[in-house]
């Protein structure tokens, strides 16, 4: 539709490395399957969301930093040439957006929750990376920082809304990071990019909506089929014991 020179490409839709084509596709899929799968046992009690602590935050932080590093290949490689100027620009805008997203999410969580939340900061880094991906080759350094700041704010409130208001159990904030910030990053091309303007913005909206509809329908059909045949969940006993025991016969963390 886009990278293959299809109808969205001809319509003027622009997505350099996949804020919509990669990330919002994953975000829409995560949303549909999280709804079909249902919340984890104990997540909602008397209608209120309960925090289920992460197992190892240092490993989570290391994983995000590895993703940040990997994004240089993800975005930088999407230049598809060894042009030193353009590759350098993409690497700089990518890193600035990530830094701005992480910093902003930490500050917003501090302001609204009383403490700078590490998990929010980590999701803020990813939010900035997702946000810059559609236009990393078009943005200035300041543009990238703005995109990261907006993504950092969006991801915080999206996580709270999805978890507590909509009561959709999304343990890692995948919908907030990849869908919400994927949409924002795609729109940012029409607002801040080299060809920013009404026509470009409308082309971006057309791409977001069409890909969103296709993905929701496709994942919905596949998800419902799997749920009605093989099933999507482990049985309650396996869920209670934990999948480390059920799937691998050992515990990753000794908590007794």
mmCIF file of N, CA, C and O in Angstrom, residues 121-186:
data_model
loop_
_atom_site.group_PDB
_atom_site.id
_atom_site.type_symbol
_atom_site.label_atom_id
_atom_site.label_comp_id
_atom_site.label_asym_id
_atom_site.label_seq_id
_atom_site.Cartn_x
_atom_site.Cartn_y
_atom_site.Cartn_z
ATOM 1 N N UNK A 121 8.756 6.305 32.407
ATOM 2 C CA UNK A 121 9.902 6.876 31.700
ATOM 3 C C UNK A 121 10.366 5.952 30.580
ATOM 4 O O UNK A 121 10.672 6.405 29.467
ATOM 5 N N UNK A 122 10.387 4.656 30.859
ATOM 6 C CA UNK A 122 10.790 3.695 29.833
ATOM 7 C C UNK A 122 9.802 3.691 28.676
ATOM 8 O O UNK A 122 10.191 3.675 27.506
ATOM 9 N N UNK A 123 8.510 3.705 29.001
ATOM 10 C CA UNK A 123 7.512 3.782 27.940
ATOM 11 C C UNK A 123 7.590 5.114 27.202
ATOM 12 O O UNK A 123 7.285 5.194 26.010
ATOM 13 N N UNK A 124 7.993 6.167 27.903
ATOM 14 C CA UNK A 124 8.168 7.466 27.253
ATOM 15 C C UNK A 124 9.281 7.434 26.218
ATOM 16 O O UNK A 124 9.169 8.048 25.142
ATOM 17 N N UNK A 125 10.375 6.728 26.524
ATOM 18 C CA UNK A 125 11.455 6.561 25.547
ATOM 19 C C UNK A 125 10.925 5.870 24.295
ATOM 20 O O UNK A 125 11.148 6.324 23.165
ATOM 21 N N UNK A 126 10.196 4.768 24.508
ATOM 22 C CA UNK A 126 9.639 4.032 23.367
ATOM 23 C C UNK A 126 8.617 4.878 22.617
ATOM 24 O O UNK A 126 8.537 4.826 21.385
ATOM 25 N N UNK A 127 7.838 5.667 23.368
ATOM 26 C CA UNK A 127 6.843 6.540 22.732
ATOM 27 C C UNK A 127 7.511 7.546 21.812
ATOM 28 O O UNK A 127 7.047 7.800 20.689
ATOM 29 N N UNK A 128 8.613 8.134 22.272
ATOM 30 C CA UNK A 128 9.348 9.076 21.436
ATOM 31 C C UNK A 128 9.920 8.408 20.195
ATOM 32 O O UNK A 128 9.897 8.970 19.101
ATOM 33 N N UNK A 129 10.427 7.194 20.366
ATOM 34 C CA UNK A 129 10.968 6.448 19.226
ATOM 35 C C UNK A 129 9.890 6.124 18.204
ATOM 36 O O UNK A 129 10.086 6.283 16.995
ATOM 37 N N UNK A 130 8.735 5.668 18.683
ATOM 38 C CA UNK A 130 7.630 5.369 17.773
ATOM 39 C C UNK A 130 7.162 6.637 17.071
ATOM 40 O O UNK A 130 6.897 6.647 15.864
ATOM 41 N N UNK A 131 7.075 7.732 17.834
ATOM 42 C CA UNK A 131 6.581 8.985 17.279
ATOM 43 C C UNK A 131 7.451 9.556 16.172
ATOM 44 O O UNK A 131 6.940 10.100 15.186
ATOM 45 N N UNK A 132 8.760 9.424 16.288
ATOM 46 C CA UNK A 132 9.661 10.021 15.302
ATOM 47 C C UNK A 132 9.812 9.153 14.060
ATOM 48 O O UNK A 132 10.263 9.619 13.002
ATOM 49 N N UNK A 133 9.403 7.894 14.134
ATOM 50 C CA UNK A 133 9.697 6.931 13.086
ATOM 51 C C UNK A 133 9.089 7.298 11.726
ATOM 52 O O UNK A 133 9.691 7.053 10.692
ATOM 53 N N UNK A 134 7.908 7.919 11.725
ATOM 54 C CA UNK A 134 7.270 8.250 10.439
ATOM 55 C C UNK A 134 7.993 9.352 9.691
ATOM 56 O O UNK A 134 7.963 9.393 8.459
ATOM 57 N N UNK A 135 8.637 10.248 10.417
ATOM 58 C CA UNK A 135 9.245 11.403 9.755
ATOM 59 C C UNK A 135 10.663 11.700 10.187
ATOM 60 O O UNK A 135 11.113 12.848 10.132
ATOM 61 N N UNK A 136 11.390 10.671 10.585
ATOM 62 C CA UNK A 136 12.746 10.876 11.108
ATOM 63 C C UNK A 136 13.676 11.519 10.095
ATOM 64 O O UNK A 136 14.651 12.180 10.458
ATOM 65 N N UNK A 137 13.382 11.344 8.814
ATOM 66 C CA UNK A 137 14.242 11.899 7.764
ATOM 67 C C UNK A 137 13.844 13.314 7.358
ATOM 68 O O UNK A 137 14.520 13.937 6.543
ATOM 69 N N UNK A 138 12.739 13.818 7.927
ATOM 70 C CA UNK A 138 12.235 15.142 7.536
ATOM 71 C C UNK A 138 12.352 16.182 8.645
ATOM 72 O O UNK A 138 12.223 17.378 8.372
ATOM 73 N N UNK A 139 12.549 15.753 9.861
ATOM 74 C CA UNK A 139 12.453 16.652 11.003
ATOM 75 C C UNK A 139 13.779 17.298 11.365
ATOM 76 O O UNK A 139 14.848 16.719 11.173
ATOM 77 N N UNK A 140 13.684 18.495 11.905
ATOM 78 C CA UNK A 140 14.854 19.134 12.513
ATOM 79 C C UNK A 140 15.013 18.597 13.934
ATOM 80 O O UNK A 140 14.148 17.879 14.449
ATOM 81 N N UNK A 141 16.109 18.968 14.572
ATOM 82 C CA UNK A 141 16.306 18.546 15.956
ATOM 83 C C UNK A 141 15.200 19.050 16.867
ATOM 84 O O UNK A 141 14.702 18.315 17.727
ATOM 85 N N UNK A 142 14.795 20.305 16.672
ATOM 86 C CA UNK A 142 13.721 20.867 17.493
ATOM 87 C C UNK A 142 12.405 20.145 17.238
ATOM 88 O O UNK A 142 11.647 19.856 18.180
ATOM 89 N N UNK A 143 12.110 19.847 15.980
ATOM 90 C CA UNK A 143 10.905 19.087 15.648
ATOM 91 C C UNK A 143 10.891 17.745 16.378
ATOM 92 O O UNK A 143 9.867 17.319 16.920
ATOM 93 N N UNK A 144 12.041 17.084 16.377
ATOM 94 C CA UNK A 144 12.142 15.772 17.018
ATOM 95 C C UNK A 144 11.882 15.880 18.517
ATOM 96 O O UNK A 144 11.208 15.016 19.109
ATOM 97 N N UNK A 145 12.402 16.920 19.133
ATOM 98 C CA UNK A 145 12.172 17.123 20.566
ATOM 99 C C UNK A 145 10.690 17.365 20.844
ATOM 100 O O UNK A 145 10.117 16.816 21.791
ATOM 101 N N UNK A 146 10.050 18.180 20.003
ATOM 102 C CA UNK A 146 8.611 18.441 20.162
ATOM 103 C C UNK A 146 7.816 17.142 20.031
ATOM 104 O O UNK A 146 6.916 16.860 20.830
ATOM 105 N N UNK A 147 8.147 16.346 19.022
ATOM 106 C CA UNK A 147 7.460 15.063 18.824
ATOM 107 C C UNK A 147 7.648 14.165 20.045
ATOM 108 O O UNK A 147 6.704 13.524 20.516
ATOM 109 N N UNK A 148 8.861 14.125 20.586
ATOM 110 C CA UNK A 148 9.124 13.313 21.776
ATOM 111 C C UNK A 148 8.373 13.807 23.000
ATOM 112 O O UNK A 148 7.832 13.010 23.773
ATOM 113 N N UNK A 149 8.312 15.124 23.175
ATOM 114 C CA UNK A 149 7.591 15.692 24.325
ATOM 115 C C UNK A 149 6.112 15.339 24.266
ATOM 116 O O UNK A 149 5.517 14.884 25.251
ATOM 117 N N UNK A 150 5.511 15.549 23.107
ATOM 118 C CA UNK A 150 4.083 15.226 22.951
ATOM 119 C C UNK A 150 3.853 13.729 23.178
ATOM 120 O O UNK A 150 2.899 13.323 23.858
ATOM 121 N N UNK A 151 4.730 12.900 22.634
ATOM 122 C CA UNK A 151 4.595 11.445 22.810
ATOM 123 C C UNK A 151 4.709 11.061 24.286
ATOM 124 O O UNK A 151 3.977 10.182 24.764
ATOM 125 N N UNK A 152 5.620 11.705 25.011
ATOM 126 C CA UNK A 152 5.783 11.417 26.432
ATOM 127 C C UNK A 152 4.547 11.753 27.245
ATOM 128 O O UNK A 152 4.195 11.045 28.194
ATOM 129 N N UNK A 153 3.876 12.846 26.889
ATOM 130 C CA UNK A 153 2.618 13.217 27.559
ATOM 131 C C UNK A 153 1.515 12.236 27.173
ATOM 132 O O UNK A 153 0.775 11.737 28.030
ATOM 133 N N UNK A 154 1.404 11.962 25.881
ATOM 134 C CA UNK A 154 0.344 11.071 25.396
ATOM 135 C C UNK A 154 0.437 9.691 26.023
ATOM 136 O O UNK A 154 -0.584 9.105 26.418
ATOM 137 N N UNK A 155 1.647 9.143 26.105
ATOM 138 C CA UNK A 155 1.770 7.767 26.571
ATOM 139 C C UNK A 155 1.361 7.660 28.035
ATOM 140 O O UNK A 155 0.746 6.662 28.448
ATOM 141 N N UNK A 156 1.649 8.666 28.839
ATOM 142 C CA UNK A 156 1.259 8.622 30.253
ATOM 143 C C UNK A 156 -0.254 8.556 30.390
ATOM 144 O O UNK A 156 -0.803 7.668 31.060
ATOM 145 N N UNK A 157 -0.946 9.482 29.751
ATOM 146 C CA UNK A 157 -2.395 9.536 29.905
ATOM 147 C C UNK A 157 -3.091 8.383 29.184
ATOM 148 O O UNK A 157 -4.147 7.925 29.618
ATOM 149 N N UNK A 158 -2.493 7.898 28.109
ATOM 150 C CA UNK A 158 -3.066 6.743 27.416
ATOM 151 C C UNK A 158 -2.997 5.499 28.290
ATOM 152 O O UNK A 158 -3.961 4.725 28.365
ATOM 153 N N UNK A 159 -1.871 5.286 28.966
ATOM 154 C CA UNK A 159 -1.731 4.129 29.855
ATOM 155 C C UNK A 159 -2.778 4.185 30.964
ATOM 156 O O UNK A 159 -3.458 3.187 31.264
ATOM 157 N N UNK A 160 -2.934 5.349 31.589
ATOM 158 C CA UNK A 160 -3.915 5.503 32.670
ATOM 159 C C UNK A 160 -5.329 5.265 32.155
ATOM 160 O O UNK A 160 -6.141 4.574 32.789
ATOM 161 N N UNK A 161 -5.640 5.833 30.995
ATOM 162 C CA UNK A 161 -6.992 5.710 30.433
ATOM 163 C C UNK A 161 -7.320 4.269 30.070
ATOM 164 O O UNK A 161 -8.390 3.748 30.411
ATOM 165 N N UNK A 162 -6.406 3.610 29.365
ATOM 166 C CA UNK A 162 -6.648 2.237 28.923
ATOM 167 C C UNK A 162 -6.738 1.283 30.107
ATOM 168 O O UNK A 162 -7.603 0.405 30.161
ATOM 169 N N UNK A 163 -5.871 1.472 31.081
ATOM 170 C CA UNK A 163 -5.808 0.574 32.230
ATOM 171 C C UNK A 163 -6.964 0.790 33.207
ATOM 172 O O UNK A 163 -7.626 -0.170 33.617
ATOM 173 N N UNK A 164 -7.213 2.048 33.571
ATOM 174 C CA UNK A 164 -8.165 2.338 34.643
ATOM 175 C C UNK A 164 -9.552 2.721 34.158
ATOM 176 O O UNK A 164 -10.546 2.398 34.813
ATOM 177 N N UNK A 165 -9.635 3.431 33.043
ATOM 178 C CA UNK A 165 -10.929 3.913 32.557
ATOM 179 C C UNK A 165 -11.599 2.890 31.629
ATOM 180 O O UNK A 165 -12.764 2.545 31.805
ATOM 181 N N UNK A 166 -10.846 2.419 30.640
ATOM 182 C CA UNK A 166 -11.406 1.459 29.691
ATOM 183 C C UNK A 166 -11.334 0.029 30.199
ATOM 184 O O UNK A 166 -11.986 -0.861 29.658
ATOM 185 N N UNK A 167 -10.504 -0.187 31.222
ATOM 186 C CA UNK A 167 -10.332 -1.507 31.850
ATOM 187 C C UNK A 167 -9.899 -2.576 30.838
ATOM 188 O O UNK A 167 -10.436 -3.686 30.789
ATOM 189 N N UNK A 168 -8.932 -2.202 30.034
ATOM 190 C CA UNK A 168 -8.284 -3.141 29.126
ATOM 191 C C UNK A 168 -6.906 -3.436 29.701
ATOM 192 O O UNK A 168 -6.102 -2.523 29.901
ATOM 193 N N UNK A 169 -6.654 -4.691 29.994
ATOM 194 C CA UNK A 169 -5.398 -5.076 30.636
ATOM 195 C C UNK A 169 -4.286 -5.161 29.595
ATOM 196 O O UNK A 169 -4.218 -6.106 28.818
ATOM 197 N N UNK A 170 -3.432 -4.157 29.590
ATOM 198 C CA UNK A 170 -2.314 -4.067 28.647
ATOM 199 C C UNK A 170 -1.035 -3.980 29.479
ATOM 200 O O UNK A 170 -0.575 -2.884 29.800
ATOM 201 N N UNK A 171 -0.453 -5.119 29.870
ATOM 202 C CA UNK A 171 0.621 -5.135 30.871
ATOM 203 C C UNK A 171 1.831 -4.275 30.533
ATOM 204 O O UNK A 171 2.463 -3.728 31.447
ATOM 205 N N UNK A 172 2.182 -4.149 29.276
ATOM 206 C CA UNK A 172 3.394 -3.396 28.920
ATOM 207 C C UNK A 172 3.093 -2.071 28.225
ATOM 208 O O UNK A 172 4.004 -1.415 27.736
ATOM 209 N N UNK A 173 1.826 -1.669 28.188
ATOM 210 C CA UNK A 173 1.489 -0.406 27.535
ATOM 211 C C UNK A 173 1.670 -0.423 26.037
ATOM 212 O O UNK A 173 1.948 0.613 25.420
ATOM 213 N N UNK A 174 1.489 -1.587 25.413
ATOM 214 C CA UNK A 174 1.728 -1.701 23.973
ATOM 215 C C UNK A 174 0.784 -0.836 23.157
ATOM 216 O O UNK A 174 1.192 -0.219 22.165
ATOM 217 N N UNK A 175 -0.477 -0.784 23.577
ATOM 218 C CA UNK A 175 -1.448 0.025 22.838
ATOM 219 C C UNK A 175 -1.091 1.506 22.948
ATOM 220 O O UNK A 175 -1.130 2.247 21.964
ATOM 221 N N UNK A 176 -0.730 1.937 24.140
ATOM 222 C CA UNK A 176 -0.377 3.343 24.359
ATOM 223 C C UNK A 176 0.866 3.745 23.573
ATOM 224 O O UNK A 176 0.901 4.801 22.936
ATOM 225 N N UNK A 177 1.884 2.906 23.614
ATOM 226 C CA UNK A 177 3.150 3.221 22.941
ATOM 227 C C UNK A 177 3.003 3.117 21.425
ATOM 228 O O UNK A 177 3.303 4.061 20.684
ATOM 229 N N UNK A 178 2.534 1.978 20.949
ATOM 230 C CA UNK A 178 2.610 1.701 19.517
ATOM 231 C C UNK A 178 1.422 2.248 18.732
ATOM 232 O O UNK A 178 1.597 2.714 17.602
ATOM 233 N N UNK A 179 0.230 2.200 19.312
ATOM 234 C CA UNK A 179 -0.933 2.707 18.592
ATOM 235 C C UNK A 179 -1.083 4.217 18.759
ATOM 236 O O UNK A 179 -1.078 4.962 17.771
ATOM 237 N N UNK A 180 -1.200 4.663 19.996
ATOM 238 C CA UNK A 180 -1.433 6.093 20.237
ATOM 239 C C UNK A 180 -0.288 6.935 19.697
ATOM 240 O O UNK A 180 -0.501 7.916 18.965
ATOM 241 N N UNK A 181 0.940 6.548 20.026
ATOM 242 C CA UNK A 181 2.086 7.350 19.575
ATOM 243 C C UNK A 181 2.438 7.087 18.116
ATOM 244 O O UNK A 181 3.032 7.945 17.463
ATOM 245 N N UNK A 182 2.038 5.932 17.596
ATOM 246 C CA UNK A 182 2.183 5.689 16.160
ATOM 247 C C UNK A 182 1.286 6.622 15.360
ATOM 248 O O UNK A 182 1.692 7.180 14.330
ATOM 249 N N UNK A 183 0.056 6.800 15.844
ATOM 250 C CA UNK A 183 -0.864 7.749 15.198
ATOM 251 C C UNK A 183 -0.310 9.161 15.298
ATOM 252 O O UNK A 183 -0.301 9.914 14.312
ATOM 253 N N UNK A 184 0.171 9.539 16.482
ATOM 254 C CA UNK A 184 0.726 10.880 16.653
ATOM 255 C C UNK A 184 1.914 11.119 15.717
ATOM 256 O O UNK A 184 2.002 12.153 15.045
ATOM 257 N N UNK A 185 2.826 10.173 15.641
ATOM 258 C CA UNK A 185 3.999 10.339 14.795
ATOM 259 C C UNK A 185 3.636 10.478 13.328
ATOM 260 O O UNK A 185 4.253 11.254 12.586
ATOM 261 N N UNK A 186 2.606 9.741 12.904
ATOM 262 C CA UNK A 186 2.165 9.814 11.514
ATOM 263 C C UNK A 186 1.532 11.172 11.222
ATOM 264 O O UNK A 186 1.778 11.776 10.176
#
